[in-house]
Amino acid sequence: MRPLKIGILNVMHDKEATNHRFSHVLQIAQIPVDLNYYYPKLHYQNRPVPKEVASLLQPLNLQQVKTFDAFIITGAPIEQIEFADITYIQEVRELLAILRANVPNLLFVCWGGMVAANYYYGINKATFNNGHKLFGVFPNQIVAPDPLLNGIADGFLAPHARYAELKHQEVAKISDLAVTAQTDNEQLFSMRSLNGQENYLFAHLEYDRYGLRDEYQREIAAHPERFYKLPLNDWNPQTDQTPFSWQETQQIYYRNWINLVAQNLNN
């Protein structure tokens, strides 16, 4: 079998770490993959592309995307910004249209899931009250069948890190979507389209052991004047202990997804 051709639109701040994390989890299934990492060209429309971005990512090529077996849109630390105010939103929307028409396996992570659900179904995102951030490792419950959750035990732990999510009452109106797992407090973990093409993952399951710690340190370095909560149930700065409590779930989930992509290729 030829390598699976997978595109990734990387809109995270820590682009090198994000590339590394997805390269790791997408090879867990030990099925050959050809990974192509992109940045949105409109993000740099009025300024030079930074050297570190150009060295890691390609400019998004919408014609090339049509030939892929699967595509991922990553999270982005911009969930508090209205979609219309994002400089590259039109490019992302063009990408989403092409993906739905041409690519059989789609995975939208965190903000990527919010923007996809908004474009495809008109679902609005909402920031948590008082600027609250859902930040830490939390137990999750499976609420509907999902092939990507096969082999994962109910109550599984996963890292969440976001200031917003989709409005549940709007998701419930969409007959083509099913929420498949959520936290004990009903914050979204995952949902999927009933035809199986679209998978939405709102937790940062691609994060390694230090993902939440690194996100916290990046935020306080960027804005030392602000107060940020430590990630709950994760990194302890006094002991520098960082449990990797979602490692097995990470391995099973991404193995399931890659196997699904390979299965669809062979059908």
C-alpha positions as semicolon CSV with decimal commas, in nm:
position;residue;x (nm);y (nm);z (nm)
1;M;0,000;0,000;0,000
2;R;0,128;0,348;-0,083
3;P;0,176;0,595;0,204
4;L;-0,135;0,775;0,319
5;K;-0,121;1,135;0,198
6;I;-0,225;1,362;0,486
7;G;-0,230;1,741;0,497
8;I;-0,216;1,947;0,817
9;L;-0,300;2,317;0,840
10;N;-0,086;2,419;1,138
11;V;-0,222;2,739;1,294
12;M;-0,083;2,684;1,642
13;H;0,167;2,931;1,789
14;D;0,428;2,665;1,864
15;K;0,455;2,540;1,507
16;E;0,767;2,328;1,544
17;A;0,633;2,148;1,852
18;T;0,296;2,103;1,680
19;N;0,460;1,947;1,375
20;H;0,655;1,715;1,602
21;R;0,348;1,612;1,802
22;F;0,134;1,532;1,499
23;S;0,420;1,353;1,325
24;H;0,448;1,135;1,635
25;V;0,080;1,050;1,681
26;L;0,018;0,993;1,310
27;Q;0,288;0,726;1,301
28;I;0,156;0,535;1,602
29;A;-0,032;0,292;1,377
30;Q;0,294;0,210;1,193
31;I;0,125;0,264;0,859
32;P;0,335;0,470;0,614
33;V;0,221;0,832;0,595
34;D;0,323;1,125;0,375
35;L;0,267;1,433;0,593
36;N;0,236;1,781;0,442
37;Y;0,228;2,080;0,681
38;Y;0,082;2,414;0,568
39;Y;0,028;2,771;0,681
40;P;-0,252;3,003;0,558
41;K;-0,105;3,249;0,309
42;L;-0,342;3,528;0,410
43;H;-0,198;3,525;0,759
44;Y;0,112;3,693;0,615
45;Q;-0,050;3,902;0,343
46;N;0,099;4,232;0,464
47;R;0,430;4,111;0,604
48;P;0,709;3,871;0,519
49;V;0,664;3,507;0,613
50;P;0,887;3,449;0,918
51;K;1,187;3,233;0,841
52;E;1,096;2,981;1,109
53;V;0,750;2,941;0,953
54;A;0,883;2,908;0,598
55;S;1,132;2,645;0,714
56;L;0,862;2,430;0,874
57;L;0,547;2,480;0,666
58;Q;0,438;2,519;0,305
59;P;0,195;2,788;0,187
60;L;-0,151;2,636;0,164
61;N;-0,209;2,493;-0,184
62;L;-0,581;2,440;-0,235
63;Q;-0,534;2,246;-0,558
64;Q;-0,290;2,005;-0,396
65;V;-0,528;1,951;-0,105
66;K;-0,783;1,791;-0,340
67;T;-0,553;1,491;-0,388
68;F;-0,516;1,401;-0,019
69;D;-0,652;1,098;0,164
70;A;-0,704;1,294;0,485
71;F;-0,664;1,641;0,628
72;I;-0,629;1,795;0,973
73;I;-0,688;2,153;1,087
74;T;-0,515;2,211;1,418
75;G;-0,622;2,422;1,710
76;A;-0,526;2,789;1,733
77;P;-0,508;3,022;2,035
78;I;-0,765;3,256;1,881
79;E;-1,092;3,111;2,002
80;Q;-1,181;3,440;2,174
81;I;-1,165;3,625;1,840
82;E;-1,472;3,640;1,618
83;F;-1,431;3,435;1,301
84;A;-1,493;3,742;1,083
85;D;-1,200;3,923;1,248
86;I;-0,943;3,654;1,168
87;T;-0,719;3,769;0,883
88;Y;-0,712;3,433;0,706
89;I;-1,072;3,322;0,765
90;Q;-1,169;3,336;0,397
91;E;-0,878;3,107;0,307
92;V;-0,984;2,860;0,577
93;R;-1,341;2,865;0,449
94;E;-1,223;2,797;0,094
95;L;-1,017;2,510;0,232
96;L;-1,319;2,369;0,418
97;A;-1,530;2,376;0,101
98;I;-1,262;2,188;-0,093
99;L;-1,211;1,937;0,188
100;R;-1,577;1,842;0,209
101;A;-1,600;1,797;-0,169
102;N;-1,276;1,605;-0,222
103;V;-1,116;1,456;0,093
104;P;-1,284;1,156;0,259
105;N;-1,125;1,177;0,605
106;L;-1,123;1,502;0,804
107;L;-1,008;1,571;1,159
108;F;-1,069;1,912;1,314
109;V;-0,893;1,982;1,645
110;C;-1,014;2,236;1,905
111;W;-1,043;2,573;1,722
112;G;-1,026;2,379;1,397
113;G;-1,346;2,202;1,506
114;M;-1,512;2,531;1,596
115;V;-1,443;2,695;1,261
116;A;-1,543;2,382;1,065
117;A;-1,872;2,341;1,252
118;N;-1,946;2,710;1,203
119;Y;-1,880;2,694;0,828
120;Y;-2,054;2,361;0,762
121;Y;-2,351;2,394;0,998
122;G;-2,370;2,755;1,116
123;I;-2,300;2,658;1,477
124;N;-2,175;2,944;1,691
125;K;-1,893;2,919;1,942
126;A;-1,921;3,082;2,281
127;T;-1,650;3,188;2,524
128;F;-1,674;3,053;2,875
129;N;-1,811;3,286;3,140
130;N;-1,582;3,557;3,280
131;G;-1,299;3,469;3,044
132;H;-1,266;3,128;3,209
133;K;-1,033;2,881;3,041
134;L;-1,100;2,511;3,045
135;F;-0,744;2,405;3,122
136;G;-0,624;2,076;3,258
137;V;-0,669;1,701;3,244
138;F;-1,029;1,586;3,295
139;P;-1,225;1,258;3,283
140;N;-1,448;1,209;2,980
141;Q;-1,754;0,995;2,923
142;I;-1,849;0,821;2,599
143;V;-2,208;0,913;2,510
144;A;-2,249;0,770;2,157
145;P;-2,078;0,509;1,938
146;D;-1,765;0,632;1,763
147;P;-1,511;0,412;1,581
148;L;-1,232;0,644;1,695
149;L;-1,316;0,565;2,058
150;N;-1,313;0,186;2,014
151;G;-1,090;0,035;2,281
152;I;-1,101;0,344;2,505
153;A;-1,254;0,294;2,849
154;D;-1,533;0,518;2,977
155;G;-1,398;0,784;3,212
156;F;-1,077;0,824;3,012
157;L;-0,853;1,123;3,087
158;A;-0,765;1,386;2,827
159;P;-0,607;1,736;2,820
160;H;-0,841;2,028;2,745
161;A;-0,716;2,383;2,681
162;R;-0,957;2,642;2,542
163;Y;-1,149;2,960;2,620
164;A;-1,456;2,870;2,412
165;E;-1,652;2,585;2,263
166;L;-1,961;2,518;2,056
167;K;-2,305;2,589;2,194
168;H;-2,457;2,255;2,288
169;Q;-2,811;2,356;2,206
170;E;-2,703;2,442;1,851
171;V;-2,516;2,116;1,805
172;A;-2,826;1,928;1,917
173;K;-3,025;2,087;1,630
174;I;-2,799;1,931;1,364
175;S;-2,927;1,586;1,272
176;D;-2,607;1,508;1,078
177;L;-2,385;1,546;1,389
178;A;-2,348;1,334;1,701
179;V;-2,158;1,427;2,017
180;T;-1,966;1,111;2,106
181;A;-1,781;1,203;2,427
182;Q;-1,777;1,485;2,679
183;T;-1,639;1,572;3,021
184;D;-1,832;1,509;3,342
185;N;-1,939;1,877;3,318
186;E;-2,062;1,825;2,960
187;Q;-1,780;2,011;2,790
188;L;-1,716;1,863;2,448
189;F;-1,448;1,603;2,386
190;S;-1,554;1,477;2,042
191;M;-1,829;1,464;1,784
192;R;-1,861;1,328;1,432
193;S;-2,073;1,358;1,121
194;L;-2,300;1,061;1,068
195;N;-2,145;0,988;0,728
196;G;-1,808;0,949;0,902
197;Q;-1,621;1,205;0,690
198;E;-1,584;1,470;0,961
199;N;-1,438;1,404;1,305
200;Y;-1,419;1,681;1,564
201;L;-1,177;1,653;1,857
202;F;-1,195;1,938;2,106
203;A;-0,930;1,810;2,348
204;H;-0,560;1,843;2,264
205;L;-0,504;1,470;2,255
206;E;-0,195;1,523;2,038
207;Y;-0,018;1,690;2,333
208;D;0,278;1,506;2,480
209;R;0,351;1,488;2,852
210;Y;0,458;1,854;2,862
211;G;0,195;2,006;2,633
212;L;-0,016;2,179;2,898
213;R;0,290;2,292;3,092
214;D;0,442;2,442;2,778
215;E;0,115;2,617;2,692
216;Y;0,099;2,771;3,040
217;Q;0,460;2,890;3,024
218;R;0,408;3,032;2,675
219;E;0,109;3,235;2,793
220;I;0,277;3,385;3,097
221;A;0,586;3,467;2,891
222;A;0,372;3,652;2,637
223;H;0,164;3,836;2,899
224;P;0,346;3,844;3,236
225;E;0,105;4,112;3,357
226;R;-0,191;3,869;3,344
227;F;-0,289;3,595;3,585
228;Y;-0,314;3,246;3,439
229;K;-0,436;2,939;3,622
230;L;-0,214;2,635;3,630
231;P;-0,346;2,334;3,437
232;L;-0,563;2,127;3,671
233;N;-0,468;1,767;3,745
234;D;-0,142;1,799;3,553
235;W;0,188;1,982;3,597
236;N;0,304;2,059;3,950
237;P;0,560;2,345;3,935
238;Q;0,685;2,273;4,287
239;T;0,790;1,918;4,207
240;D;0,802;1,956;3,825
241;Q;0,607;1,630;3,807
242;T;0,406;1,592;3,488
243;P;0,193;1,278;3,455
244;F;0,113;1,157;3,103
245;S;-0,227;1,022;3,199
246;W;-0,373;1,033;2,846
247;Q;-0,091;0,849;2,669
248;E;-0,282;0,525;2,612
249;T;-0,593;0,712;2,497
250;Q;-0,378;0,916;2,257
251;Q;-0,230;0,603;2,108
252;I;-0,565;0,427;2,063
253;Y;-0,746;0,730;1,920
254;Y;-0,487;0,817;1,657
255;R;-0,429;0,451;1,570
256;N;-0,803;0,419;1,512
257;W;-0,807;0,729;1,292
258;I;-0,512;0,623;1,075
259;N;-0,657;0,273;1,040
260;L;-0,987;0,430;0,932
261;V;-0,810;0,641;0,670
262;A;-0,629;0,332;0,539
263;Q;-0,952;0,131;0,534
264;N;-1,131;0,400;0,335
265;L;-0,842;0,409;0,087
266;N;-0,874;0,038;0,022
267;N;-1,254;0,042;-0,021
